PDB file of C-alpha atoms in Angstrom:
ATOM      1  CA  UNK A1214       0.000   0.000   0.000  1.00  0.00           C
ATOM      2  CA  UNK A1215       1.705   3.524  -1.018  1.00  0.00           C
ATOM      3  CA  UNK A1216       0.112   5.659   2.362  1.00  0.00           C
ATOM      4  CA  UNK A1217       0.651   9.223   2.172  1.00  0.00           C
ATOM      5  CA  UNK A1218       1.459   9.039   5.877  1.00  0.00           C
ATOM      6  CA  UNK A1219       2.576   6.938   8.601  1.00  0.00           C
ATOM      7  CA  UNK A1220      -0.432   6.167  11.368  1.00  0.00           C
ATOM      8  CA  UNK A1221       0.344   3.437  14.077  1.00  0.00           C
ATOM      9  CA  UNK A1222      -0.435   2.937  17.713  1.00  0.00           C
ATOM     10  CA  UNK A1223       2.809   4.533  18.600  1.00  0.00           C
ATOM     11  CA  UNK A1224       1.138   7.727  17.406  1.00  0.00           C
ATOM     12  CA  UNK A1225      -2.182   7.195  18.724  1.00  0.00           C
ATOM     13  CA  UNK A1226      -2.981   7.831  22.404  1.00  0.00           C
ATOM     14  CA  UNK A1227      -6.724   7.035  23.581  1.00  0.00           C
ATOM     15  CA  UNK A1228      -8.806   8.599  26.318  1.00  0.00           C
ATOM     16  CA  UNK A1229      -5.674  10.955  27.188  1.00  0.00           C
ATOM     17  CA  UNK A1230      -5.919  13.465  29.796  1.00  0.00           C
ATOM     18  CA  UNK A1231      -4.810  16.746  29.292  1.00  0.00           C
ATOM     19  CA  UNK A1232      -5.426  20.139  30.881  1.00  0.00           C
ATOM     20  CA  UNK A1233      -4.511  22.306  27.861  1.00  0.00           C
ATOM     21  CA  UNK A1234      -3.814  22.621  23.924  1.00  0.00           C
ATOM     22  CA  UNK A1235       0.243  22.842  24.536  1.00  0.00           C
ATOM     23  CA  UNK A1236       0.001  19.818  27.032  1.00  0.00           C
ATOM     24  CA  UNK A1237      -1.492  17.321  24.339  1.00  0.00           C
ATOM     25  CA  UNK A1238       0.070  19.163  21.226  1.00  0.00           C
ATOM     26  CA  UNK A1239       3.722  18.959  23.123  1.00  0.00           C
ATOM     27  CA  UNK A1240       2.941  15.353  24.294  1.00  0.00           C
ATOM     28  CA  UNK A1241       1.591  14.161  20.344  1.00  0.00           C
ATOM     29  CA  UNK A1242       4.738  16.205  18.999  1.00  0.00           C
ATOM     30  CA  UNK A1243       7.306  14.108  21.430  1.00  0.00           C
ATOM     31  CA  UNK A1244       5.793  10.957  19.632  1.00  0.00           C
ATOM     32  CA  UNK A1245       6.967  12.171  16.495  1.00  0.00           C
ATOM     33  CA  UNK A1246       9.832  13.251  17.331  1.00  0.00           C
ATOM     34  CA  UNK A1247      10.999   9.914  19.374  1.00  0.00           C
ATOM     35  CA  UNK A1248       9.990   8.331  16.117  1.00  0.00           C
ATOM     36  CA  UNK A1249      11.979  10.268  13.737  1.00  0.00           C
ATOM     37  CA  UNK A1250       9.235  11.927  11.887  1.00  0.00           C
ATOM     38  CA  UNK A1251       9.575  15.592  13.217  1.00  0.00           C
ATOM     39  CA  UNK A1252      12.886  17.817  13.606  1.00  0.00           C
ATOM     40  CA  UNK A1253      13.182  19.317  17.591  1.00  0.00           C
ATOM     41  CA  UNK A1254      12.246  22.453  15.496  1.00  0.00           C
ATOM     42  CA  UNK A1255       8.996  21.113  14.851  1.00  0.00           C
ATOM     43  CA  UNK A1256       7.476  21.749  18.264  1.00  0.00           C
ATOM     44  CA  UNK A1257       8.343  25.568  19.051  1.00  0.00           C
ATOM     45  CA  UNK A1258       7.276  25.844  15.435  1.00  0.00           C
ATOM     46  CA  UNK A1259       3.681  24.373  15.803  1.00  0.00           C
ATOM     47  CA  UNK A1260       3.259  25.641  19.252  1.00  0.00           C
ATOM     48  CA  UNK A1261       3.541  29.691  17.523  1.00  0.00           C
ATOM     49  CA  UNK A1262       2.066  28.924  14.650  1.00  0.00           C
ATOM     50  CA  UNK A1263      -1.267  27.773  16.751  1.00  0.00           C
ATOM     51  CA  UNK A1264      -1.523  31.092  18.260  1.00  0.00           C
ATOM     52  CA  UNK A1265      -1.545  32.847  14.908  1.00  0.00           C
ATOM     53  CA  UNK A1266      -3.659  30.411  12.765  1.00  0.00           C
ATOM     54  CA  UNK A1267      -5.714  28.372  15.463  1.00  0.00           C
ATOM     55  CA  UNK A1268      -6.624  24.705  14.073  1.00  0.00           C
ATOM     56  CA  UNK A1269      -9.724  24.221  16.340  1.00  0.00           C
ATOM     57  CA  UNK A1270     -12.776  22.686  14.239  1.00  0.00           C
ATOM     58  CA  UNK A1271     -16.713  22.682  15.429  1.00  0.00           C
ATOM     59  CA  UNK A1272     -17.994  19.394  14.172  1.00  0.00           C
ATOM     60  CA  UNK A1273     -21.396  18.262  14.522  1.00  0.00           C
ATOM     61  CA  UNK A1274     -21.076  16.319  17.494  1.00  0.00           C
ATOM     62  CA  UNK A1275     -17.668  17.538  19.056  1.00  0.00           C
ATOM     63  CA  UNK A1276     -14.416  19.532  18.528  1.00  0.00           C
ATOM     64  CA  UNK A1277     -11.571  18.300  16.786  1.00  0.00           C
ATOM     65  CA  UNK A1278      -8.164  20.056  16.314  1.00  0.00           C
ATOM     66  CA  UNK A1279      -5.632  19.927  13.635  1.00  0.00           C
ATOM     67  CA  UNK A1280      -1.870  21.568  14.508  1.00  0.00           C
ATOM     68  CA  UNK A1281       0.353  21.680  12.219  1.00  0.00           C
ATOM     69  CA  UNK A1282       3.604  23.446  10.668  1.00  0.00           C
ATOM     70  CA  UNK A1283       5.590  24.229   7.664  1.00  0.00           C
ATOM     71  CA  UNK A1284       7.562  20.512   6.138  1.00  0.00           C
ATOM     72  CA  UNK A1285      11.005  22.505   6.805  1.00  0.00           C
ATOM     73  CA  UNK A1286      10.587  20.841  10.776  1.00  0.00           C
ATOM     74  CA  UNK A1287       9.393  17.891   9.313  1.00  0.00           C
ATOM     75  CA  UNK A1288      11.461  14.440   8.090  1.00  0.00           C
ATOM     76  CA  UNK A1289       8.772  12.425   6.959  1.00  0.00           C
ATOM     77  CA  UNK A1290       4.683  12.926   6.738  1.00  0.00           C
ATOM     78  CA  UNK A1291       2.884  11.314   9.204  1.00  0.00           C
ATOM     79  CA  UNK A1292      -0.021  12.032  12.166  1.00  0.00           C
ATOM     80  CA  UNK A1293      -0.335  11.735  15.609  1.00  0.00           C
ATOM     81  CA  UNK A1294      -3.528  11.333  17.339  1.00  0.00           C
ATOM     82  CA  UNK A1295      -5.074  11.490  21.001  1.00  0.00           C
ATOM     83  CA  UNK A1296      -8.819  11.346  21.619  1.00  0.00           C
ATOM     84  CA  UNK A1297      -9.495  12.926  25.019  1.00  0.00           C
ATOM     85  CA  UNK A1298     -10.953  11.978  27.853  1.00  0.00           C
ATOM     86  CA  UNK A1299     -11.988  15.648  28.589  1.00  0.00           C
ATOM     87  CA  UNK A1300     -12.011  18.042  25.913  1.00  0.00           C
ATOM     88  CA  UNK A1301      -9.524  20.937  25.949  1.00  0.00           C
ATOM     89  CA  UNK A1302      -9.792  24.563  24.255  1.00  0.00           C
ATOM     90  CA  UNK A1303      -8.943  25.922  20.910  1.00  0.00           C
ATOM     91  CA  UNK A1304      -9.213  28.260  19.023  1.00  0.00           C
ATOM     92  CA  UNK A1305     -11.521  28.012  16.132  1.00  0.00           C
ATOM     93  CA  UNK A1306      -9.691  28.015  12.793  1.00  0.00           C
ATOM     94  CA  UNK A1307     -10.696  31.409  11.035  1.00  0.00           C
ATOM     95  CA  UNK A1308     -12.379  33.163  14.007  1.00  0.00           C
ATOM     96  CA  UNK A1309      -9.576  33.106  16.426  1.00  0.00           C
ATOM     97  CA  UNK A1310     -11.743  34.724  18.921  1.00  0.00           C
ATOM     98  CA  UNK A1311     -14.140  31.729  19.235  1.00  0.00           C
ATOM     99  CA  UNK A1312     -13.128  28.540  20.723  1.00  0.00           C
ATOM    100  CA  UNK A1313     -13.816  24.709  20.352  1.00  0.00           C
ATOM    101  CA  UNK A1314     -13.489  22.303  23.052  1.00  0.00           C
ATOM    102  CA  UNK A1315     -11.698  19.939  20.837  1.00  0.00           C
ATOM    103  CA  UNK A1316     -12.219  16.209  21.626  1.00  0.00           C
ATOM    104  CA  UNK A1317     -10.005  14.535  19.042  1.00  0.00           C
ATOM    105  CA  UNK A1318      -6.105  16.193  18.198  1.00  0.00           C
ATOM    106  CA  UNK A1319      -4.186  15.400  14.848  1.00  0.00           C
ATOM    107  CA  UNK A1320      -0.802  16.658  15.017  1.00  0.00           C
ATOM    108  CA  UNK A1321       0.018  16.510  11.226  1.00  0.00           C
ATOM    109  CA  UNK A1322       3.258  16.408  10.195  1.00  0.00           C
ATOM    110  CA  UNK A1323       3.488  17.201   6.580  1.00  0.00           C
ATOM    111  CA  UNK A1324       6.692  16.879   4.391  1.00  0.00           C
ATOM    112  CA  UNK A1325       5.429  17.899   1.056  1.00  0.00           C
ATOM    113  CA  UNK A1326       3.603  21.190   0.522  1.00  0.00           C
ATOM    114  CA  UNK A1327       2.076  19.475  -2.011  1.00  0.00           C
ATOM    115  CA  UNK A1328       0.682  16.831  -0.091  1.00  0.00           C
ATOM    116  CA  UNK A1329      -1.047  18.570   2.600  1.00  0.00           C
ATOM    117  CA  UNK A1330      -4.094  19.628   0.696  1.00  0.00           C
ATOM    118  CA  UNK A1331      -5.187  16.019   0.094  1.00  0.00           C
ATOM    119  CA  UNK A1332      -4.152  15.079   3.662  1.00  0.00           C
ATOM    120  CA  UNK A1333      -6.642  17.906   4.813  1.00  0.00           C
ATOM    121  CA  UNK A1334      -9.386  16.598   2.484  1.00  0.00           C
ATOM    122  CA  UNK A1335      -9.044  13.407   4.083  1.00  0.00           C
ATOM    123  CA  UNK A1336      -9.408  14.552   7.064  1.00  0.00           C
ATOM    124  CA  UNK A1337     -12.276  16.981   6.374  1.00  0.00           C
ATOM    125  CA  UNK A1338     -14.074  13.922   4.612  1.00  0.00           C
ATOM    126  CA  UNK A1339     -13.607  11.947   7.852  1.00  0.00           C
ATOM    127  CA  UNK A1340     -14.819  15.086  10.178  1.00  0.00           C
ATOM    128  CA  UNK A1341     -18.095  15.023   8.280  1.00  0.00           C
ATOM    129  CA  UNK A1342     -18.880  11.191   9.375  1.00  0.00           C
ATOM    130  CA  UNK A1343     -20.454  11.617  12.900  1.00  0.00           C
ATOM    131  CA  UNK A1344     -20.903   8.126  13.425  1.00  0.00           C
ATOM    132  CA  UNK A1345     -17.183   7.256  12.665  1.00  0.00           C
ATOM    133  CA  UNK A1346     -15.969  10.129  15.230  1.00  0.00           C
ATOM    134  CA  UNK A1347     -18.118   9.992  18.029  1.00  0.00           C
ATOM    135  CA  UNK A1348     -17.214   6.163  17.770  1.00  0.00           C
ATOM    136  CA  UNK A1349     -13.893   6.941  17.475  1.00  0.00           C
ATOM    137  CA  UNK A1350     -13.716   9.635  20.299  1.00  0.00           C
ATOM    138  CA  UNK A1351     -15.048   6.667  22.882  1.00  0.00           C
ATOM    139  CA  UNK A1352     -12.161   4.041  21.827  1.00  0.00           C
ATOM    140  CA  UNK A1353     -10.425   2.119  24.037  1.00  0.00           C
ATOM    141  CA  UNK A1354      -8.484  -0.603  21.764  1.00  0.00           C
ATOM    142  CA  UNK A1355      -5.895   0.971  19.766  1.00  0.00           C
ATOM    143  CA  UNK A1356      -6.072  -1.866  17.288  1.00  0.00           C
ATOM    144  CA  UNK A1357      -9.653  -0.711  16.370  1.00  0.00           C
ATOM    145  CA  UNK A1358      -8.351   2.975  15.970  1.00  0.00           C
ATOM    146  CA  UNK A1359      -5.427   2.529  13.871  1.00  0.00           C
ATOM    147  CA  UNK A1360      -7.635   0.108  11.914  1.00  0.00           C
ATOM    148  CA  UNK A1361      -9.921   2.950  11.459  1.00  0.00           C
ATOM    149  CA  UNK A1362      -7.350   5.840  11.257  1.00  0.00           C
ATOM    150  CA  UNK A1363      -6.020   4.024   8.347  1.00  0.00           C
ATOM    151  CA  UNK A1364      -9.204   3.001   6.831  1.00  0.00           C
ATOM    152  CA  UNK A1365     -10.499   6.253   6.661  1.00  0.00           C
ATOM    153  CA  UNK A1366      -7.307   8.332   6.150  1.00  0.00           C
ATOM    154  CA  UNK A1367      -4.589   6.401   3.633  1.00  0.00           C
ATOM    155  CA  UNK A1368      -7.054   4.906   1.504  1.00  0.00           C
TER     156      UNK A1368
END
C-alpha cells in the first residue's frame, strides 16, 4: 500500500488526559519526534504557529483540532492522534476569537507542501462522518483505531 502518511499505535494515544492545547500538542509532537518523523524544530514551530492560525474545528457532534507546521521541521509525513478523555480549548480556525473544546487532536506532520491539501481533504471527509468520530472519540483498543485511522485516512 503507497500511504501518504505513517499512522500506528505509537502515534495514537486514547482517552488521554490533558489540561490544555500545549500539554497534548507537546505530548503528540514528542511521539513524532521519538519516532523520527519531526525535527526538535517542529514543536516551538507548531506551538507559535497555533496562536496565529488556530486549528480548532466545530464538528457536529464535538471539537476536533488539527496543529500543524511548515515541512522545513518535518522528516517524513505522518499524524499523531489522542482522543481525550476531557475536551480541551482551541481556538476556532478562522475566528480566532471563538473557541472549540476539541475532543479529538491530529498533530500533522506534513513533508510535502504538495501533499497537505489532500491530507486535509481526508481529514475533512472523515470530520463530516459523525458516526465514525463519536465512535472513534469513545475508543479504548488501539487496534480498532489505527484500523480505522487508516481506513479512513490512507485509503
Amino acid at each position: 500500500m503507497n500511504n501518504l502518511f505513517e499512522l500506528n499505535e505509537q502515534l495514537i494515544t486514547l482517552q488521554f488526559e490533558a489540561s490544555s492545547r500545549e500539554e497534548v500538542t507537546t505530548y503528540l509532537a514528542e511521539r513524532l519526534e521519538a519516532g523520527g518523523y519531526i525535527k526538535s524544530s517542529y514543536l516551538p514551530a507548531v506551538l507559535e504557529r497555533e496562536k496565529t492560525y488556530p486549528t480548532g474545528l466545530p464538528l457536529a457532534t464535538l471539537g476536533v483540532a488539527i496543529p500543524h507546521t511548515d515541512p522545513e521541521h518535518v522528516n517524513k509525513p505522518a499524524i499523531s492522534v489522542a482522543t481525550l478523555k476531557e475536551p480541551v480549548v482551541f481556538h476556532k480556525m478562522g475566528s480566532p476569537d471563538e473557541t472549540v473544546q476539541a475532543k479529538i487532536v491530529f498533530v500533522l506532520a506534513i513533508s510535502e507542501p504538495s501533499k497537505q491539501l489532500v491530507m486535509l481533504e481526508k481529514l475533512m471527509t472523515l470530520f463530516r462522518k459523525e458516526e465514525v468520530m463519536t465512535k472513534l472519540s469513545h475508543m479504548t483498543s488501539y487496534e480498532e483505531a489505527t484500523h480505522v485511522l487508516q481506513q479512513e485516512l490512507n485509503q
